[in-house]
XYZ file of C-alpha atoms in Angstrom:
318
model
C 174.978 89.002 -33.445
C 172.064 86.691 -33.605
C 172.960 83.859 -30.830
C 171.532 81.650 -33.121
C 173.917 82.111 -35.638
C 171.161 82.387 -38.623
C 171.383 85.588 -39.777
C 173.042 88.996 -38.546
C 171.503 91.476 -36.400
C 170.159 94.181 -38.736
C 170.762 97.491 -37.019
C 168.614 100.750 -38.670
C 170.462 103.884 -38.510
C 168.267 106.986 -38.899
C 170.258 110.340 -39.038
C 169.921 113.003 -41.477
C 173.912 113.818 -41.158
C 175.795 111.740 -43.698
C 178.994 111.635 -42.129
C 177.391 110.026 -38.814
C 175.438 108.113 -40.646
C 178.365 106.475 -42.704
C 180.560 106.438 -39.509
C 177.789 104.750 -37.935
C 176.784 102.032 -40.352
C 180.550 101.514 -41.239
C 181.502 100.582 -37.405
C 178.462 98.652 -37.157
C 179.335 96.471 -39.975
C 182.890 95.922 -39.187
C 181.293 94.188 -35.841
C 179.181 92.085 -37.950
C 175.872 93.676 -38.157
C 173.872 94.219 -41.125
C 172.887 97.608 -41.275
C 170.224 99.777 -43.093
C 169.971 103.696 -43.467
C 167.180 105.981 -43.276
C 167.399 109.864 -43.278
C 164.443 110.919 -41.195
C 161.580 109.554 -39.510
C 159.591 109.561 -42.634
C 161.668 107.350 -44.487
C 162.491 105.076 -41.300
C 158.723 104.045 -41.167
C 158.913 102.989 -44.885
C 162.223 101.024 -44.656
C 160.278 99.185 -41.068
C 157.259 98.638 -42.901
C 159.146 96.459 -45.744
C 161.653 95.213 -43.119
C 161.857 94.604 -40.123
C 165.180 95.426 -38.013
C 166.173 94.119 -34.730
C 166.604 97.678 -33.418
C 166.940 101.193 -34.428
C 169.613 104.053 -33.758
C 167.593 107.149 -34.059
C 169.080 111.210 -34.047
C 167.088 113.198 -32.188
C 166.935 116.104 -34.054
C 166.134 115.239 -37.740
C 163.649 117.087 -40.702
C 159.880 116.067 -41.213
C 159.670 112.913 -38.325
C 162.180 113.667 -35.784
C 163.707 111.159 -32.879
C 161.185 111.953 -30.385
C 157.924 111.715 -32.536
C 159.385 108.646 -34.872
C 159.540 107.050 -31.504
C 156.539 107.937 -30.178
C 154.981 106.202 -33.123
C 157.309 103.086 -33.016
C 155.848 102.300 -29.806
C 152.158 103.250 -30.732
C 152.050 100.563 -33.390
C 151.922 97.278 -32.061
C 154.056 95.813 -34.524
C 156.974 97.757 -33.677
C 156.038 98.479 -30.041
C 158.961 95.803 -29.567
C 161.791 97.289 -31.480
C 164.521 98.203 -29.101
C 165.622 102.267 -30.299
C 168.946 103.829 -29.052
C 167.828 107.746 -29.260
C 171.642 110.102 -30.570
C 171.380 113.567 -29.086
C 174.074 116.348 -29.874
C 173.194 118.388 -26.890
C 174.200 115.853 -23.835
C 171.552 118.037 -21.764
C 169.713 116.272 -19.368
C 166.312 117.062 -20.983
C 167.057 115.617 -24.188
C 167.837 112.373 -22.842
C 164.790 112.463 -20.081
C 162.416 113.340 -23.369
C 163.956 110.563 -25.232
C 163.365 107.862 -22.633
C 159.512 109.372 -21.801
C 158.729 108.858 -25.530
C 160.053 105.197 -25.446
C 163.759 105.056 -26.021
C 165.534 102.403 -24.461
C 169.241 104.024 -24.308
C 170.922 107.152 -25.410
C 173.920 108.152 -27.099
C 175.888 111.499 -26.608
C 177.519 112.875 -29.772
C 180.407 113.098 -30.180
C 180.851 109.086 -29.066
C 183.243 106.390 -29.460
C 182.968 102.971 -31.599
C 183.741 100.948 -28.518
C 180.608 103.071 -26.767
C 178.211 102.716 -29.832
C 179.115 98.753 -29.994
C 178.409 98.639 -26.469
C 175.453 99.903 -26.507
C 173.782 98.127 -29.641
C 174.560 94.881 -27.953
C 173.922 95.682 -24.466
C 170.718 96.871 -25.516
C 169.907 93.870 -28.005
C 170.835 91.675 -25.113
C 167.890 93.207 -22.818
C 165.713 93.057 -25.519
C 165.852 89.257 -26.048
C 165.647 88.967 -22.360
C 162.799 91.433 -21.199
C 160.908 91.788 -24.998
C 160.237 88.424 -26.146
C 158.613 88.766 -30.058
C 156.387 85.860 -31.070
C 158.260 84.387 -34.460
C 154.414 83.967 -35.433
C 152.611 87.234 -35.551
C 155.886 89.734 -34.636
C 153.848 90.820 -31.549
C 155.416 91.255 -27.822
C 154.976 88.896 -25.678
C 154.516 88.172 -22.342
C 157.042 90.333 -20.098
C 156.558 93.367 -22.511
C 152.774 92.946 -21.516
C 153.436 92.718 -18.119
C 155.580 95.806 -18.322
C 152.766 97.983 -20.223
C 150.685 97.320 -17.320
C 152.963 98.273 -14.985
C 153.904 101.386 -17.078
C 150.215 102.128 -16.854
C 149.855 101.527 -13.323
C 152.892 103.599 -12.559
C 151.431 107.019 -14.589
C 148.168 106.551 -12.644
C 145.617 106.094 -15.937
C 142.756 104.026 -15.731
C 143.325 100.902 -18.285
C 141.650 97.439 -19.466
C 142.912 94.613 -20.210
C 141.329 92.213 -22.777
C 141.905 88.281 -22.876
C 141.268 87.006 -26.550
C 141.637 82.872 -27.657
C 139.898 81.498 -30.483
C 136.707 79.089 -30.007
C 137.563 75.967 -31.074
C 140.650 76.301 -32.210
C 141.968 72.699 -31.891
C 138.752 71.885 -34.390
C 140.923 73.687 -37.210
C 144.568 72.088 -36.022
C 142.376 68.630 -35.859
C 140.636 69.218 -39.284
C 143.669 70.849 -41.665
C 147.174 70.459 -39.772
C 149.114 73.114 -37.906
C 149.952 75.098 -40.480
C 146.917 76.261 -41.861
C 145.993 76.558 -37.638
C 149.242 79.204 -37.865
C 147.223 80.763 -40.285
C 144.138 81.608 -38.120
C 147.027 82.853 -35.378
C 148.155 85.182 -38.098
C 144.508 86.081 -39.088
C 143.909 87.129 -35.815
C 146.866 89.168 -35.037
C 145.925 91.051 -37.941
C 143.024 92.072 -37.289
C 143.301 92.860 -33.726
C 146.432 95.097 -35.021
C 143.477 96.514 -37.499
C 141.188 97.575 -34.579
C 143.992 98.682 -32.415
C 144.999 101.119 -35.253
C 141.184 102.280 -35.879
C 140.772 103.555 -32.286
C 143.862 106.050 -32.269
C 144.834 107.765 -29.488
C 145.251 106.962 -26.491
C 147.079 104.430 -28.495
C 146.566 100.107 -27.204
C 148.901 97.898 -26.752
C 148.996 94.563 -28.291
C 150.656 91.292 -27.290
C 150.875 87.589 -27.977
C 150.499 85.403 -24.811
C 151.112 82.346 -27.317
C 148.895 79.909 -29.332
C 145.970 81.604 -30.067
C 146.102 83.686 -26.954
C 146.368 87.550 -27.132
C 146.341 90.395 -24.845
C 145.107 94.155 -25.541
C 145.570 97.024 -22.557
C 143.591 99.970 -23.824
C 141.517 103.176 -22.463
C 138.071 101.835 -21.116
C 136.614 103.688 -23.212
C 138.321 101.769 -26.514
C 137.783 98.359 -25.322
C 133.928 98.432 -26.331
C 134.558 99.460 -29.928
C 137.722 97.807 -30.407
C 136.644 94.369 -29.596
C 133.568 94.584 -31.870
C 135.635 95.885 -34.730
C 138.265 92.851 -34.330
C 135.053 90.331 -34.341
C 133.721 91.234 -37.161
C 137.346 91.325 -39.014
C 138.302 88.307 -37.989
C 135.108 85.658 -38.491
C 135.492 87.105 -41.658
C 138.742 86.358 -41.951
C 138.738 82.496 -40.523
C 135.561 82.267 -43.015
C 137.899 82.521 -45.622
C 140.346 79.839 -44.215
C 138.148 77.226 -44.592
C 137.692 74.673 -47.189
C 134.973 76.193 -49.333
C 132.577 72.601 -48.595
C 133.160 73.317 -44.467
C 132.119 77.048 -44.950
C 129.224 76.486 -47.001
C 127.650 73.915 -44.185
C 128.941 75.743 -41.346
C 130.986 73.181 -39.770
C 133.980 70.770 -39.671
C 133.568 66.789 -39.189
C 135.938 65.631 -37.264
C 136.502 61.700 -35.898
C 137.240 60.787 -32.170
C 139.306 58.082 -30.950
C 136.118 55.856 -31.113
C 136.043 56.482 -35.037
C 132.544 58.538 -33.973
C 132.395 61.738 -35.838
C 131.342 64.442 -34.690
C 130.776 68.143 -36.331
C 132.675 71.412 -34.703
C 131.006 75.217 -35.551
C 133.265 77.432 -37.184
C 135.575 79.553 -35.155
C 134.356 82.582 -32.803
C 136.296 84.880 -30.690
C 135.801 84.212 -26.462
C 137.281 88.159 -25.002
C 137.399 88.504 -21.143
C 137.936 92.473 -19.954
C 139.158 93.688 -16.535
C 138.941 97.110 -15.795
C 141.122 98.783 -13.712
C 139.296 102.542 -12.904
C 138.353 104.460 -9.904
C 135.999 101.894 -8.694
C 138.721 99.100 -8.931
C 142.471 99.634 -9.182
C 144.687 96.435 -9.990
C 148.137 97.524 -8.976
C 150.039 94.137 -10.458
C 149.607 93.259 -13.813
C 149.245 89.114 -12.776
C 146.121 90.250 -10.694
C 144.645 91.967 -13.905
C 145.951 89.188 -16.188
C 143.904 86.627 -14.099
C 140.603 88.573 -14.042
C 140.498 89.430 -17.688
C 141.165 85.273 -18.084
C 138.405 84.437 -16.026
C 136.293 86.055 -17.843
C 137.357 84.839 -20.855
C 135.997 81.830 -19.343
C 132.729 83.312 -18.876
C 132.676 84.556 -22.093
C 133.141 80.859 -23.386
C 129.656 79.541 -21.900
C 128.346 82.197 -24.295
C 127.673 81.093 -28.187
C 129.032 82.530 -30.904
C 131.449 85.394 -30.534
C 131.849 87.219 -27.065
C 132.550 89.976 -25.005
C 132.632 89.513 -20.994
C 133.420 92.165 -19.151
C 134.005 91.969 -15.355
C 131.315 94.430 -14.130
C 131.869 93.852 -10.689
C 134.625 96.394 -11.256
C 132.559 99.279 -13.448
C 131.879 98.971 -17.096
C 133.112 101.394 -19.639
């Protein structure tokens, strides 16, 4: 249950088998979780995309999508990279349940199993996530001990990565001018389309998390980070354009007055991005280390007009 007390945990049960499925969602709901129902991976990403569960309970072995790849793609997406998925295999073999926690699974159920196991496991597993997976209320996105942990993960399979550092250029100009909520609004602007250009680069597929504020975080290939960031530039001045009151986007700025009463004008929005690269010229083994450089450049990237890119080159460029 939600610790809160607001609303029930909504559990997702994706089997093919009716009879699990029912024995499934009926035990679930007797514990006091709201539960939908999906029959294969297919129809899982269509019930996700108009709601959004707290965690998934996914049969390996299903038509179309099955466990493994529906997971794979969970954790691709950065708006469900998040969502804690308990992966049901028939076969107990040790294989099955070594796939399932490669592609992203967080726990693993042996059919035939027991209500007081299944229970267990949902909450047990819901627990951790709260802990260890943090999800902005904001944008949906991880935050920032899942982005520590996709560093690590990266470190740990020996890939070369990047790590991107994104805040919004006068940001407290908009909170100043129009109030926090319409501020929430440029947060949400953002996170959209930086999940855009995360999407548009496929595979290898980025990660995406919310630091806070307006503060984001993309690990990606090298190779993406170039195209990515330009792609989320020009989608999101766009974007923040449109946010404006027509009169301040006309004339290019916002007047704003200090405590004097002086007023003074702020420029419309930008993006500031700081990159660290992490390759065979420079390998960052902790994920703080690579955190830091990426925000010091950021900094850099700050003494720059308009919207930019800083990448720390003393450690290769992509």
């Amino acid at each position: 249950m939600d610790p809160a007390g607001d609303r029930p945990d909504v559990i997702l049960v994706v089997d093919d088998d009716a009879d699990i499925a029912r024995f499934v969602e009926f035990n679930l709901r007797l514990h006091g979780f709201e539960v939908l129902h999906a029959g294969d991976g297919q129809e899982a990403l269509e019930v996700i995309e108009r709601q959004r569960p707290d965690l998934a309970v996914v049969d390996l072995m299903m038509p179309r999508i099955d466990g493994l790849e529906l997971t794979r793609r969970l954790r691709a997406d950065p708006m469900t990279s998040a969502l804690p998925v308990i992966m049901l295999t028939a076969k107990g073999m040790t294989v099955d349940k070594v796939n399932g926690l490669a592609a992203g699974a967080d726990d693993y159920l042996v059919k035939p199993f027991d209500t007081a196991e299944l229970v267990a496991r949902v909450s047990s597993t819901l627990r951790r996530n709260k802990e260890f997976r943090e999800v902005s209320p904001l944008t949906g996105l991880p935050g920032n001990s899942r982005i520590r942990r996709e560093i690590s993960d990266r470190v740990r399979n020996g890939t070369d990565y990047a790590v991107g550092y994104i805040d919004i250029d006068r940001f407290k100009s908009v909170n100043d001018r129009y109030g926090f909520v319409r501020g929430d609004e440029f947060i949400s602007a953002l996170a959209r389309s930086l999940h855009r250009a995360v999407v548009s680069i496929g595979l290898p597929p980025a990660f995406l998390g919310h630091v806070g504020g307006d503060d984001f975080v993309i690990v990606c290939a090298p190779a993406q980070i170039r195209p990515l960031t330009s792609r989320a530039v020009v989608d999101f001045e766009k974007a923040a354009d449109a946010l404006y009151d027509p009169t301040d986007r006309e004339r290019g700025f916002v007047e704003l007055k200090d405590r004097r009463g002086n007023i003074r004008r702020a420029a419309l929005v930008t993006l500031s991005i700081g990159v660290s690269l992490s390759d065979a010229s420079k390998r960052f083994t902790d994920p703080l280390e690579a955190i830091a450089v990426a925000s010091e450049m950021k900094t850099v990237a700050k003494s720059q007009p308009g919207s930019y890119v800083a990448v720390d080159r003393r450690r290769g460029v992509p």
